[in-house]
Amino acid sequence: MLQGRSKFLTFMLFAGFIFLYVPMILLIIYSFNYSKLVPVWGGWSTRWYKELFESPEVWEAVSLSLQIAFINATFATVLGTLAGLAMVRFGRFRGRTIFGGMLVAPLVMPEVITGLSLLVFFISLKELIGWPAERGFTTITIAHITFSLAYVAVIIQARLTGIGETLEEAASDLGAKPFKVMKAITLPRLAPGMLSGWLLAFTLSLDDLVIASFVTGPGANTLPILIFSRIRLGLRPDINALATIIIIFVAVLVSLAAYLMFRQQKREIMDHKMAQSIKS
Amino acid sequence: MTSKAAQDKNRLPHPLKALNFLSGMQSRWKTFVIATPFAWLLIFFLAPFFIVAKISLAELTISSPPFSDMIEWVDGTIISVRLVFDNFIYIFDDPLYARTYVNSLKIAFISTLLALLIGYPIAYGIVRSGPVAKQLLLFAIILPFWTSFLLRVYAWMGLLADQGTVNNLLISLGLIETPIRMLYTEFAVYVGIVYTYLPFMILPLYANMEKLDGTLNEAAADLGSGPINTFFKITLPLTMPGVIAGALLVFIPATGEYVIPDLLGGGNVQMIGRQLYNEFARNIDWPVASAVAIVLLLLLVLPMAIYQHYQGKAAERS
Amino acid sequence: MVDQEDHPEDYGKIEGGPSGDRQPLLRIQNVTKAFDEFVAVDNVELDIYEGELFCLLGGSGCGKTTLLRMLAGFETPTSGKILIDGKDMSGVPPYERPTNMMFQNYALFPHMNVAKNIAFGLEQDGLPRSEIKERTNDILRLVELQGYENRRPQQLSGGQRQRVALARALVKEPKILLLDEPLGALDKKLREQTQFELMNIQDKVGVTFVVVTHDQEEAMILSTRISVMDRGRLVQTGSPTEIYEFPKSRMVANFIGSANIFEGSVIGELEHGFKIETIIGEFTLKNTPITIRNKAIFIGIRPEKIFLSKEPDLAPGSNNAEGTIYDIGYLGNTSRYKIRLEQDLIIDVTAPNQTRPQNKTHEFMWDDKVYINWEPSSAMVFYE
């Protein structure tokens, strides 16, 4: 293990974190600005929050985005977990290379390409079988599942390689059939990975603008689409307020999840240490 | 004789038989696990690309959908298959597209380099911190990645605007008298890309550096190598896989970036992702949009293949 | 055979030992290293002379590796001084010290081939290309790795890696070569073979070796002198024979080899020794000075120094005890017996199997009644 930072590294860490956090902190501060012109300070106020809460458009967008994110996260977690298992636990199978490729590609594929291709796909499909009749909720959800599952698969693959296969082997040696092994051993051990996968898929969906813009139809505005349409024209104090709520909400949620995972990890380490001390 | 032996074999409860049964069970389960996500990706990821490829070879028509069919049906038989390369010829003929492609690659490349220069020491600094500090710092890097991409870009609009925070600060410090134009310039696009993609650079670097064997640095020092020489001779070469993974994770999506050039570049910075979106949304020229996408994809196939190659190698090693 | 009449002070007076009036090459003066509350190395004082093959021996966590790392310059002593060739090493970074280290897991650079690994150190000295090439080739010949120049470390066997690591450290011709568990990663057979190779190489190059090991057998075979470390302190320093035959404490006696130890006290003086009373009876003790009186002492006898017989040794002054065989461990060349004495004490005895047992029965079997006896000069005395 490497230890010890030089002054240069400490400085870079410090500067790096200022770079990362100051813009967001300023964004939050200016959400409490009375002035209609965002950068001109006009005293503290919460008027933009009030305005925000009174806008039905915003509430509709939030509700749509949350619904899509929830369904997306659930489906993506199931499919991504299966994909991760297939990649790590089943050795070679026909089409593994293509499969692996399709699992990595969405992570790096420019969003405009994914968005455009899904759009023309949905249109062609409608020509062919008459479904989906209208673009919006369903098409956005399908598009989100498609790229989210790749992210979940990455997390699951990492976790699976980390935990090894001995326990599964022990279970099947003791007579458990493959499905039972999966239920009793693999899934419980994968649970933390699946939880992070779910959370990631959820936030990815909440965050996506480009792909949703391509595959959405008239009237179906997700939150990012709404925000984007407003900020294209310049700074808007109500968006600062909305941003503040989103940032704080996500930060609290993610910190909590991270804290729980960190505690779990720490407990494992402590257990290990205790076992060591008893042995010696 | 042979058949009798075979019969005997069949009668015996040979241990291999039991395994056969097991593999039968396993294979049905296995098929399900593999086939479900495989089918999803084939339908919703791979198939759409073929359709895009097909449309890129079609003609613009005034209909719904606004593109011609490649295959025309007359009297129940295929009479003509029409491939139209006009869209590609159009893209290559128009200097605007060529310039936009080159500009996208240039911006993505420079942003990647900047992100590497900033991200590398940060990742290295985190790796060399104590165990608790390491966890916290890593978390602090990941946290912005979870919050909205769009809002992180928006934050820079407020910073870089003519009446934005940076200009206000510089003016109040007396360093400048009139605001510097930063928003809606290429500079703003660089800042935006580096800012939003920095975690993608740091995380693979961190993952790679975390596995570095510290005794190698000690060995180098023991053999007479000073810290700077050790960095260039030992640490940097050994972290190259992380550098490549991080660089590609920034470079590839940055090349096709749409939101950042649109919000921070305004109309002044031409990038291909924005061009593609405009082609599709404003001009409703889907064949050309598809051709633009196909050319972009071809440009990025090599970096993506390299990335996958490294991912595969990393997976094998672990 | 070691002459039993020798005085213990005579052991350890060997070539390269501290006996000459030469200046020590390495002086460790009152060196202490503390990590927060934990004292890893506690006030160590040690001189090592040129040409020695010196072993720091101890269990895990005894501080031996920390001490070695302070010599290499990777750790800074909390207090105390390290002098090499008379020069104070305080504040001298690893890359400017006249020492080189062979790391426990070799720390070979995975992105360089064998030749590059070996040449790395020489390149840092800015030597001309031709000289680097020549010296690399010479050292490859010494460790018998010619033809492997272009292999990567991952393409070598464990034994080959070990030799590359040795070559890489030796090629710089350091004043002191530091070896951290040099044979620890090798399997048993290879380890035994390599021990002798290591000694031969040291003989040829004449460099002073400081070896850290937890393996007492390795330390015994390799070294001219050994320091036994325990909880950060040097508990005894001496030649292998001295450490084994005249350990100063029960801890050392049990760490190197094993010993049957009983409490006892001096009840009388003899011409060349003492009369001792212990829980298993009265014994005579010869050629071991006892300086403490009127206080409990400990008597130790090594298992191989006890003879088993069916009859008691009736010679005057001999030490006898009676018991039954409780358990036998057959090792082929020797057997280990556990003898239960009348006092319900278990004594370990190791005896060579010098004849082939007839009719598949050994001379001594379970539940046999036996006598044990040992030479009066075989017993060791400890005060702690």
PDB file of N, CA and C in Angstrom, chain C residues 160-194:
ATOM      1  N   GLN C 160      13.491 -18.400  -9.721  1.00  0.00           N
ATOM      2  CA  GLN C 160      14.169 -17.484 -10.656  1.00  0.00           C
ATOM      3  C   GLN C 160      13.939 -16.038 -10.254  1.00  0.00           C
ATOM      4  N   ARG C 161      12.725 -15.730  -9.837  1.00  0.00           N
ATOM      5  CA  ARG C 161      12.435 -14.360  -9.392  1.00  0.00           C
ATOM      6  C   ARG C 161      13.317 -13.990  -8.213  1.00  0.00           C
ATOM      7  N   GLN C 162      13.457 -14.951  -7.313  1.00  0.00           N
ATOM      8  CA  GLN C 162      14.272 -14.712  -6.131  1.00  0.00           C
ATOM      9  C   GLN C 162      15.692 -14.346  -6.552  1.00  0.00           C
ATOM     10  N   ARG C 163      16.210 -15.046  -7.571  1.00  0.00           N
ATOM     11  CA  ARG C 163      17.582 -14.767  -8.003  1.00  0.00           C
ATOM     12  C   ARG C 163      17.690 -13.437  -8.742  1.00  0.00           C
ATOM     13  N   VAL C 164      16.624 -13.069  -9.471  1.00  0.00           N
ATOM     14  CA  VAL C 164      16.644 -11.757 -10.132  1.00  0.00           C
ATOM     15  C   VAL C 164      16.676 -10.662  -9.062  1.00  0.00           C
ATOM     16  N   ALA C 165      15.849 -10.840  -8.038  1.00  0.00           N
ATOM     17  CA  ALA C 165      15.807  -9.840  -6.965  1.00  0.00           C
ATOM     18  C   ALA C 165      17.175  -9.714  -6.295  1.00  0.00           C
ATOM     19  N   LEU C 166      17.815 -10.850  -6.078  1.00  0.00           N
ATOM     20  CA  LEU C 166      19.142 -10.844  -5.463  1.00  0.00           C
ATOM     21  C   LEU C 166      20.141 -10.139  -6.378  1.00  0.00           C
ATOM     22  N   ALA C 167      20.068 -10.483  -7.661  1.00  0.00           N
ATOM     23  CA  ALA C 167      20.998  -9.888  -8.628  1.00  0.00           C
ATOM     24  C   ALA C 167      20.788  -8.383  -8.707  1.00  0.00           C
ATOM     25  N   ARG C 168      19.527  -7.951  -8.723  1.00  0.00           N
ATOM     26  CA  ARG C 168      19.228  -6.537  -8.857  1.00  0.00           C
ATOM     27  C   ARG C 168      19.799  -5.748  -7.677  1.00  0.00           C
ATOM     28  N   ALA C 169      19.721  -6.338  -6.479  1.00  0.00           N
ATOM     29  CA  ALA C 169      20.242  -5.645  -5.304  1.00  0.00           C
ATOM     30  C   ALA C 169      21.756  -5.718  -5.252  1.00  0.00           C
ATOM     31  N   LEU C 170      22.325  -6.845  -5.703  1.00  0.00           N
ATOM     32  CA  LEU C 170      23.778  -7.031  -5.599  1.00  0.00           C
ATOM     33  C   LEU C 170      24.563  -6.259  -6.640  1.00  0.00           C
ATOM     34  N   VAL C 171      23.946  -6.041  -7.793  1.00  0.00           N
ATOM     35  CA  VAL C 171      24.696  -5.484  -8.913  1.00  0.00           C
ATOM     36  C   VAL C 171      25.204  -4.078  -8.593  1.00  0.00           C
ATOM     37  N   LYS C 172      24.547  -3.408  -7.640  1.00  0.00           N
ATOM     38  CA  LYS C 172      24.997  -2.065  -7.272  1.00  0.00           C
ATOM     39  C   LYS C 172      26.179  -2.100  -6.314  1.00  0.00           C
ATOM     40  N   GLU C 173      26.605  -3.301  -5.961  1.00  0.00           N
ATOM     41  CA  GLU C 173      27.712  -3.482  -5.034  1.00  0.00           C
ATOM     42  C   GLU C 173      27.542  -2.641  -3.779  1.00  0.00           C
ATOM     43  N   PRO C 174      26.466  -2.889  -3.059  1.00  0.00           N
ATOM     44  CA  PRO C 174      26.220  -2.106  -1.846  1.00  0.00           C
ATOM     45  C   PRO C 174      27.200  -2.490  -0.744  1.00  0.00           C
ATOM     46  N   LYS C 175      27.357  -1.623   0.222  1.00  0.00           N
ATOM     47  CA  LYS C 175      28.175  -1.968   1.379  1.00  0.00           C
ATOM     48  C   LYS C 175      27.460  -3.014   2.205  1.00  0.00           C
ATOM     49  N   ILE C 176      26.140  -2.870   2.294  1.00  0.00           N
ATOM     50  CA  ILE C 176      25.356  -3.834   3.045  1.00  0.00           C
ATOM     51  C   ILE C 176      24.167  -4.251   2.192  1.00  0.00           C
ATOM     52  N   LEU C 177      23.945  -5.553   2.102  1.00  0.00           N
ATOM     53  CA  LEU C 177      22.760  -6.043   1.425  1.00  0.00           C
ATOM     54  C   LEU C 177      21.738  -6.444   2.480  1.00  0.00           C
ATOM     55  N   LEU C 178      20.550  -5.858   2.371  1.00  0.00           N
ATOM     56  CA  LEU C 178      19.496  -6.156   3.334  1.00  0.00           C
ATOM     57  C   LEU C 178      18.535  -7.145   2.692  1.00  0.00           C
ATOM     58  N   LEU C 179      18.253  -8.241   3.373  1.00  0.00           N
ATOM     59  CA  LEU C 179      17.375  -9.253   2.796  1.00  0.00           C
ATOM     60  C   LEU C 179      16.193  -9.497   3.727  1.00  0.00           C
ATOM     61  N   ASP C 180      14.994  -9.221   3.208  1.00  0.00           N
ATOM     62  CA  ASP C 180      13.791  -9.381   4.024  1.00  0.00           C
ATOM     63  C   ASP C 180      13.147 -10.720   3.682  1.00  0.00           C
ATOM     64  N   GLU C 181      13.242 -11.668   4.582  1.00  0.00           N
ATOM     65  CA  GLU C 181      12.706 -13.017   4.354  1.00  0.00           C
ATOM     66  C   GLU C 181      13.094 -13.515   2.963  1.00  0.00           C
ATOM     67  N   PRO C 182      14.378 -13.631   2.675  1.00  0.00           N
ATOM     68  CA  PRO C 182      14.785 -13.881   1.291  1.00  0.00           C
ATOM     69  C   PRO C 182      14.250 -15.194   0.731  1.00  0.00           C
ATOM     70  N   LEU C 183      13.987 -16.160   1.585  1.00  0.00           N
ATOM     71  CA  LEU C 183      13.580 -17.463   1.079  1.00  0.00           C
ATOM     72  C   LEU C 183      12.140 -17.773   1.445  1.00  0.00           C
ATOM     73  N   GLY C 184      11.467 -16.779   2.031  1.00  0.00           N
ATOM     74  CA  GLY C 184      10.127 -17.019   2.570  1.00  0.00           C
ATOM     75  C   GLY C 184       9.103 -17.438   1.540  1.00  0.00           C
ATOM     76  N   ALA C 185       9.282 -16.991   0.279  1.00  0.00           N
ATOM     77  CA  ALA C 185       8.257 -17.278  -0.722  1.00  0.00           C
ATOM     78  C   ALA C 185       8.535 -18.577  -1.471  1.00  0.00           C
ATOM     79  N   LEU C 186       9.584 -19.281  -1.096  1.00  0.00           N
ATOM     80  CA  LEU C 186       9.929 -20.512  -1.822  1.00  0.00           C
ATOM     81  C   LEU C 186       9.406 -21.723  -1.070  1.00  0.00           C
ATOM     82  N   ASP C 187       9.185 -22.817  -1.824  1.00  0.00           N
ATOM     83  CA  ASP C 187       8.741 -24.020  -1.116  1.00  0.00           C
ATOM     84  C   ASP C 187       9.942 -24.711  -0.457  1.00  0.00           C
ATOM     85  N   LYS C 188       9.644 -25.691   0.382  1.00  0.00           N
ATOM     86  CA  LYS C 188      10.630 -26.201   1.335  1.00  0.00           C
ATOM     87  C   LYS C 188      11.909 -26.717   0.656  1.00  0.00           C
ATOM     88  N   LYS C 189      11.737 -27.580  -0.346  1.00  0.00           N
ATOM     89  CA  LYS C 189      12.899 -28.186  -1.005  1.00  0.00           C
ATOM     90  C   LYS C 189      13.797 -27.115  -1.617  1.00  0.00           C
ATOM     91  N   LEU C 190      13.137 -26.175  -2.344  1.00  0.00           N
ATOM     92  CA  LEU C 190      13.871 -25.120  -3.023  1.00  0.00           C
ATOM     93  C   LEU C 190      14.573 -24.228  -2.010  1.00  0.00           C
ATOM     94  N   ARG C 191      13.921 -24.037  -0.874  1.00  0.00           N
ATOM     95  CA  ARG C 191      14.470 -23.176   0.166  1.00  0.00           C
ATOM     96  C   ARG C 191      15.780 -23.751   0.683  1.00  0.00           C
ATOM     97  N   GLU C 192      15.763 -25.064   0.940  1.00  0.00           N
ATOM     98  CA  GLU C 192      16.966 -25.710   1.470  1.00  0.00           C
ATOM     99  C   GLU C 192      18.126 -25.577   0.497  1.00  0.00           C
ATOM    100  N   GLN C 193      17.815 -25.761  -0.793  1.00  0.00           N
ATOM    101  CA  GLN C 193      18.849 -25.683  -1.820  1.00  0.00           C
ATOM    102  C   GLN C 193      19.367 -24.248  -1.928  1.00  0.00           C
ATOM    103  N   THR C 194      18.435 -23.306  -1.864  1.00  0.00           N
ATOM    104  CA  THR C 194      18.800 -21.907  -2.072  1.00  0.00           C
ATOM    105  C   THR C 194      19.622 -21.349  -0.914  1.00  0.00           C
TER     106      THR C 194
END
